[in-house]
Amino acid sequence: MPSLSEETHGAVSRLMPGSTIGIVGGGQLGRMMALSAKYMGFRIGVLDPTPDCPTAQVGDFQIVADYDDKAAIRELAEKSDVLTYEFENVDADALDEVRGEVAVPQGTDLLRVTQNRIAEKTFINRHGIETAPWRAVNSRADLVAALGELGYPAVLKTCEGGYDGHGQIVLHGEDDLARVWPDDDFPPAILEGFVDFAFEASILVSGDGEHYVTFPIVHNIHRNNILHLTIAPADVPASVEARAHELARTLAGGFELAGTLAIELFVTKDDRVIVNELAPRPHNSGHYTIEACSIDQFDAHIRGIAGWPIPQPKLLSPAVMVNVLGQHVAPTRALIGEHPEWNVHDYGKAAVKHDRKMGHITVLTDDTAATVKALESTGCWDDLK
């Protein structure tokens, strides 16, 4: 196995080309990480329960096992020089057990904080950054008390395991309490007060454990709790842009971040920037960076965990990214021949399912509003109106 250089950069040992990066999780994010790593000369191993998963299709080897299989994680560690992960729900204890055998540059503190919404909100607030008002709730009695403080509307979320709207209940009034879990099945949860936001946004920050760079703040549009469109850059006042970059660097420093961190934001009508959630990895809203930036979020992630210096990304062109869900695969494929401006990305997933992310399309443009209208006018995404 190739050896690490003794030279260090920030908090991460510098990995040389020919070394192996092991990725826990084999979905589209791992696939795009692997493609970036391949250009830099690294070999790729992946642990995922689905044979020939998207990452394995572009990697060097796959260990077919569940994500919490400690023996499988140990096998991946033994075959790799560095481990990374492409999603939050990884067994942090299992990663800790192999840290004596393989580098885990992101560490597990970042993972544990972002796996638990209470830990996440606490971390963000302790760094002087605003979130939605929130309360921890562990029973229906706790919920009623929290609603008395925060009021309606509010969102009840499980502390762990939720994504794309799963594990969430929106409470508009007392009638909605009938949809809440009974006390004998009430999970650790958090109640969040509603934020009167103008729009949703996000920003990416990448680091090598010591030095941090930020990407543009972007405007996100969701449909049915799933990201639909990302518009880069967001049309915001200079003060909002500056605050987003400032808080991104603050959070990165708090984690001593190695790799890429995504920060989901609310921009309010009075131009406040509120952090909604963190993702300890590249993010769907950052896919536009592949074509639109001087360095993309996946390159930055790999450079960060490999201990390579990361240049400050530059936006080379405004862009619009649109997700291709299962129901959009057939109509978008039918139009590929008519749209040379489409940069089409297919994730190589075997099963096409409704609302499953199957790919994305990015369009470079000088007029993002016109491009959004042009995409919508194709009819491919009519089900989301």
C-alpha positions as a printed Julia matrix, in Angstrom:
385×3 Matrix{Float64}:
   0.0    0.0     0.0
   1.38   3.47   -0.82
   2.66   5.31    2.23
   1.74   8.76    3.45
   4.27  11.53    3.15
   5.71  12.72    6.44
   4.95  16.25    5.31
   1.75  17.68    6.72
  -0.53  20.48    5.64
  -2.85  21.88    8.29
  -4.27  19.04   10.35
  -4.19  16.46    7.55
  -1.32  14.29    6.29
  -0.61  14.9     2.62
  -1.65  11.91    0.52
   0.28  11.1    -2.64
  -1.24   9.98   -5.97
  -1.56   6.2    -6.09
  -2.9    6.05   -2.55
  -6.36   4.68   -1.81
  -9.35   6.64   -0.54
 -12.09   4.52    1.03
 -15.61   5.95    0.81
 -18.36   4.82    3.19
 -21.51   5.1     1.1
 -21.86   4.41   -2.59
 -24.47   6.88   -3.87
 -24.13   9.82   -6.23
 -22.06  11.96   -3.87
 -19.53   9.16   -3.49
 -19.55   8.71   -7.26
 -18.67  12.34   -7.87
 -16.05  12.29   -5.09
 -14.51   9.26   -6.77
 -14.43  10.92  -10.19
 -12.6   13.92   -8.73
 -10.18  11.66   -6.88
  -9.47   9.67  -10.05
  -8.34  12.81  -11.88
  -5.87  13.4    -9.04
  -4.46   9.89   -9.34
  -6.05   8.21   -6.34
  -7.55   4.73   -6.16
 -11.07   4.32   -4.76
 -12.69   1.7    -2.55
 -16.32   1.86   -1.46
 -18.46   0.2     1.19
 -22.13  -0.05    0.24
 -24.8   -2.76    0.57
 -25.89  -2.46   -3.09
 -23.69  -4.34   -5.57
 -22.47  -2.16   -8.48
 -23.64   0.97   -6.68
 -23.01   4.34   -8.39
 -19.63   4.84   -6.69
 -18.45   1.28   -7.4
 -19.05   1.85  -11.11
 -16.21   4.39  -11.17
 -14.11   2.98   -8.3
 -11.5    0.23   -8.0
 -13.17  -2.13   -5.55
 -16.33  -2.51   -3.49
 -17.05  -4.16   -0.17
 -20.71  -5.17   -0.22
 -21.97  -4.73    3.34
 -24.22  -2.57    5.5
 -22.88   0.78    6.64
 -22.83  -0.29   10.3
 -20.96  -3.55    9.63
 -17.86  -3.02   11.76
 -15.96  -5.9    10.19
 -16.6   -4.46    6.74
 -15.5   -0.97    7.84
 -12.33  -2.5     9.25
 -11.72  -4.3     5.94
 -12.15  -1.01    4.05
  -9.78   0.67    6.5
  -7.14  -2.02    5.99
  -7.29  -1.51    2.22
  -7.28   2.31    2.34
  -4.98   5.16    3.32
  -7.81   7.59    4.09
 -11.51   7.11    4.89
 -14.28   9.56    4.07
 -18.06   9.38    4.02
 -20.74  10.63    1.65
 -23.68  10.91    4.06
 -24.36  11.54    7.75
 -25.78   8.22    8.91
 -22.45   6.47    9.32
 -21.53   4.61   12.52
 -19.16   7.09   14.19
 -18.1    4.51   16.79
 -17.07   2.11   14.03
 -14.95   4.83   12.42
 -13.34   5.64   15.77
 -12.35   1.99   16.16
 -10.26   2.06   12.97
  -8.66   5.49   13.38
  -5.49   3.84   14.64
  -5.18   1.99   11.34
  -6.25   4.58    8.78
  -6.53   8.35    8.56
 -10.05   9.76    9.01
  -9.32  13.44    8.26
 -12.9   14.62    8.83
 -12.82  13.03   12.28
 -16.03  11.92   13.97
 -16.89  15.04   16.0
 -18.28  16.61   12.83
 -20.25  13.44   12.15
 -21.72  13.23   15.66
 -22.74  16.89   15.7
 -24.49  16.73   12.34
 -26.18  13.41   13.14
 -28.15  14.96   15.98
 -30.24  18.08   15.5
 -29.94  19.19   19.13
 -26.15  18.83   19.06
 -26.11  20.66   15.73
 -28.23  23.59   16.86
 -26.24  23.86   20.09
 -22.93  23.92   18.18
 -24.18  26.59   15.79
 -25.6   28.8    18.56
 -22.43  28.47   20.67
 -20.53  30.0    17.77
 -22.76  33.07   17.85
 -24.79  32.09   14.8
 -28.55  32.34   14.63
 -30.87  29.37   14.04
 -34.63  29.04   14.21
 -35.85  29.1    17.84
 -35.95  25.51   19.13
 -36.68  23.27   22.09
 -35.75  19.67   22.84
 -38.86  17.48   23.28
 -39.06  13.87   24.46
 -42.78  13.43   25.08
 -46.14  14.88   24.16
 -46.08  16.86   27.43
 -42.72  18.36   26.43
 -44.2   19.18   23.02
 -47.19  21.01   24.49
 -44.89  23.01   26.77
 -42.57  23.88   23.88
 -45.5   24.96   21.71
 -46.56  27.22   24.56
 -43.2   28.99   24.23
 -42.67  28.91   20.46
 -46.27  28.95   19.25
 -47.74  27.76   15.97
 -46.73  27.1    13.26
 -43.77  24.91   14.17
 -41.95  21.86   12.87
 -41.44  18.73   14.94
 -38.38  16.73   13.82
 -36.74  13.56   15.03
 -33.27  14.31   16.39
 -31.65  11.74   14.14
 -32.15  10.09   10.77
 -34.38  12.56    8.9
 -33.77  13.78    5.33
 -35.8   15.27    2.45
 -38.75  15.85    4.8
 -38.72  12.4     6.41
 -39.09  12.37   10.21
 -40.8   15.76   10.22
 -44.32  16.88   11.15
 -45.47  20.41   10.42
 -47.82  21.67   13.14
 -50.16  24.47   12.12
 -52.55  24.13   15.05
 -53.87  21.85   17.78
 -55.61  19.58   15.25
 -52.2   18.52   13.96
 -51.26  17.06   17.34
 -53.26  13.97   16.35
 -50.47  13.19   13.86
 -47.77  13.25   16.54
 -46.25  10.03   17.84
 -47.76   8.49   21.02
 -45.73   8.69   24.23
 -44.79   5.0    24.09
 -43.26   5.55   20.65
 -42.01   9.15   21.01
 -38.43   9.48   19.73
 -35.95  12.1    20.91
 -37.07  15.15   18.95
 -36.72  18.87   18.47
 -39.41  21.49   17.95
 -38.41  24.39   15.72
 -40.3   27.65   15.42
 -41.13  28.84   11.91
 -38.83  31.37   10.28
 -40.46  34.0     8.09
 -37.87  33.71    5.34
 -37.69  35.28    1.93
 -36.01  32.24    0.41
 -33.83  29.24    1.17
 -30.14  29.33    0.38
 -26.92  27.46    1.02
 -23.19  27.94    1.04
 -20.3   25.49    0.86
 -17.04  25.74    2.77
 -14.02  23.47    2.32
 -10.86  23.11    4.33
  -7.72  21.12    5.05
  -8.12  21.28    8.82
  -6.57  24.72    9.1
  -7.27  26.82    6.01
 -10.78  27.38    4.63
 -12.31  28.55    1.35
 -15.92  29.35    0.54
 -18.14  28.97   -2.52
 -20.85  31.44   -3.61
 -24.11  31.69   -1.69
 -26.86  30.15   -3.84
 -30.67  30.33   -3.97
 -32.47  26.99   -3.51
 -36.04  26.11   -4.48
 -37.62  23.01   -2.96
 -40.66  21.02   -4.04
 -42.21  18.42   -1.74
 -39.26  18.85    0.66
 -36.76  17.86   -2.06
 -34.37  20.3    -3.7
 -35.66  21.16   -7.17
 -33.53  24.08   -8.43
 -30.35  25.82   -7.4
 -29.63  29.28   -8.8
 -26.01  30.44   -8.6
 -25.26  32.99   -7.4
 -28.12  34.1    -5.16
 -29.26  37.66   -5.78
 -28.57  39.1    -2.33
 -27.26  42.36   -0.86
 -23.53  42.55   -0.16
 -24.25  42.39    3.6
 -26.04  39.03    3.24
 -23.27  37.64    1.08
 -20.61  38.77    3.56
 -22.49  37.3     6.52
 -22.92  33.93    4.79
 -19.2   33.68    4.05
 -18.33  34.81    7.57
 -20.5   32.24    9.32
 -19.29  29.49    6.96
 -15.69  30.16    7.92
 -16.62  30.37   11.62
 -18.29  26.96   11.56
 -15.46  25.44    9.54
 -12.98  26.72   12.1
 -15.08  25.33   14.93
 -14.87  21.88   13.38
 -11.26  22.24   12.16
 -12.88  21.15    8.92
 -11.17  18.79    6.51
 -13.21  18.3     3.34
 -16.43  20.03    2.33
 -19.26  21.18    4.61
 -22.63  22.35    3.29
 -24.62  24.92    5.26
 -28.33  25.28    4.53
 -29.64  28.78    5.21
 -32.74  30.9     5.48
 -32.47  34.48    4.21
 -35.16  36.55    5.92
 -37.15  39.43    4.52
 -35.08  41.83    6.64
 -31.81  40.33    5.3
 -30.83  38.21    8.29
 -28.99  34.94    7.59
 -30.17  32.0     9.68
 -28.6   28.54    9.63
 -31.07  25.7     9.11
 -28.96  22.54    8.84
 -25.41  21.32    8.25
 -24.25  18.47    6.01
 -20.7   17.15    6.65
 -20.04  16.45    2.98
 -20.63  17.78   -0.53
 -24.27  18.68   -1.14
 -26.95  18.51   -3.82
 -27.06  22.34   -3.99
 -23.35  22.39   -4.84
 -23.53  20.3    -8.01
 -23.49  23.47  -10.14
 -19.84  23.93   -9.11
 -18.74  21.12  -11.45
 -19.26  23.3   -14.52
 -19.59  26.79  -13.06
 -16.59  27.13  -10.73
 -12.81  27.08  -11.06
 -12.76  24.18   -8.58
 -15.82  22.14   -7.7
 -17.06  20.96   -4.31
 -15.84  17.4    -4.9
 -12.34  18.47   -5.92
 -12.23  20.65   -2.81
 -13.41  17.78   -0.62
 -10.79  15.37   -1.95
  -8.02  17.96   -1.74
  -9.05  18.74    1.85
  -9.02  15.16    3.09
  -5.8   14.46    1.16
  -4.03  17.42    2.75
  -3.62  19.29   -0.52
  -3.97  23.09   -0.58
  -7.37  24.31   -1.77
  -7.51  27.41   -3.98
 -10.29  29.93   -3.39
 -13.09  28.93   -5.81
 -14.13  31.43   -8.46
 -17.57  31.49  -10.07
 -16.8   31.38  -13.8
 -20.42  31.66  -14.92
 -23.86  32.02  -13.35
 -25.69  28.7   -13.49
 -28.95  26.89  -12.81
 -28.96  23.29  -11.56
 -32.14  21.2   -11.66
 -32.61  17.76  -10.12
 -33.76  14.84  -12.24
 -35.98  12.62  -10.09
 -37.23   9.22  -11.12
 -40.34  10.59  -12.84
 -38.17  13.03  -14.82
 -35.75  10.5   -16.31
 -37.79   9.59  -19.39
 -38.88  13.13  -20.36
 -35.4   14.64  -19.89
 -33.69  11.85  -21.82
 -36.15  12.37  -24.66
 -35.01  16.02  -24.93
 -31.23  15.59  -24.64
 -30.82  15.93  -28.38
 -32.61  19.28  -28.41
 -30.62  20.98  -25.64
 -26.88  21.3   -26.21
 -26.76  23.74  -23.29
 -27.72  20.98  -20.84
 -24.83  19.46  -18.89
 -26.44  16.12  -18.08
 -25.31  14.03  -15.11
 -26.71  10.53  -14.65
 -25.95   8.76  -11.37
 -26.04   5.19  -12.7
 -28.71   3.95  -10.29
 -30.21   0.63  -11.3
 -33.77   1.27  -10.14
 -35.74   4.31  -11.3
 -38.13   5.34   -8.52
 -40.56   8.23   -8.1
 -38.93  11.14   -6.22
 -35.56   9.36   -6.16
 -32.62  11.52   -7.25
 -31.42   9.94  -10.49
 -29.3   12.76  -11.87
 -29.13  16.49  -12.44
 -28.77  19.02  -15.24
 -26.7   22.2   -15.05
 -27.04  25.1   -17.47
 -24.45  27.89  -17.65
 -26.19  31.17  -18.39
 -26.01  34.95  -18.32
 -29.69  35.15  -17.35
 -30.66  32.74  -14.59
 -34.3   33.84  -14.49
 -34.73  33.17  -18.21
 -32.99  29.82  -17.84
 -35.32  28.75  -15.02
 -38.3   29.63  -17.25
 -36.78  27.74  -20.17
 -36.25  24.61  -18.07
 -39.76  24.73  -16.66
 -41.26  25.32  -20.11
 -39.99  21.94  -21.31
 -42.72  20.27  -19.24
 -40.25  17.77  -17.77
 -40.95  18.99  -14.24
 -44.67  19.72  -14.53
 -45.48  17.3   -11.69
 -43.71  19.64   -9.24
 -45.82  22.72   -9.94
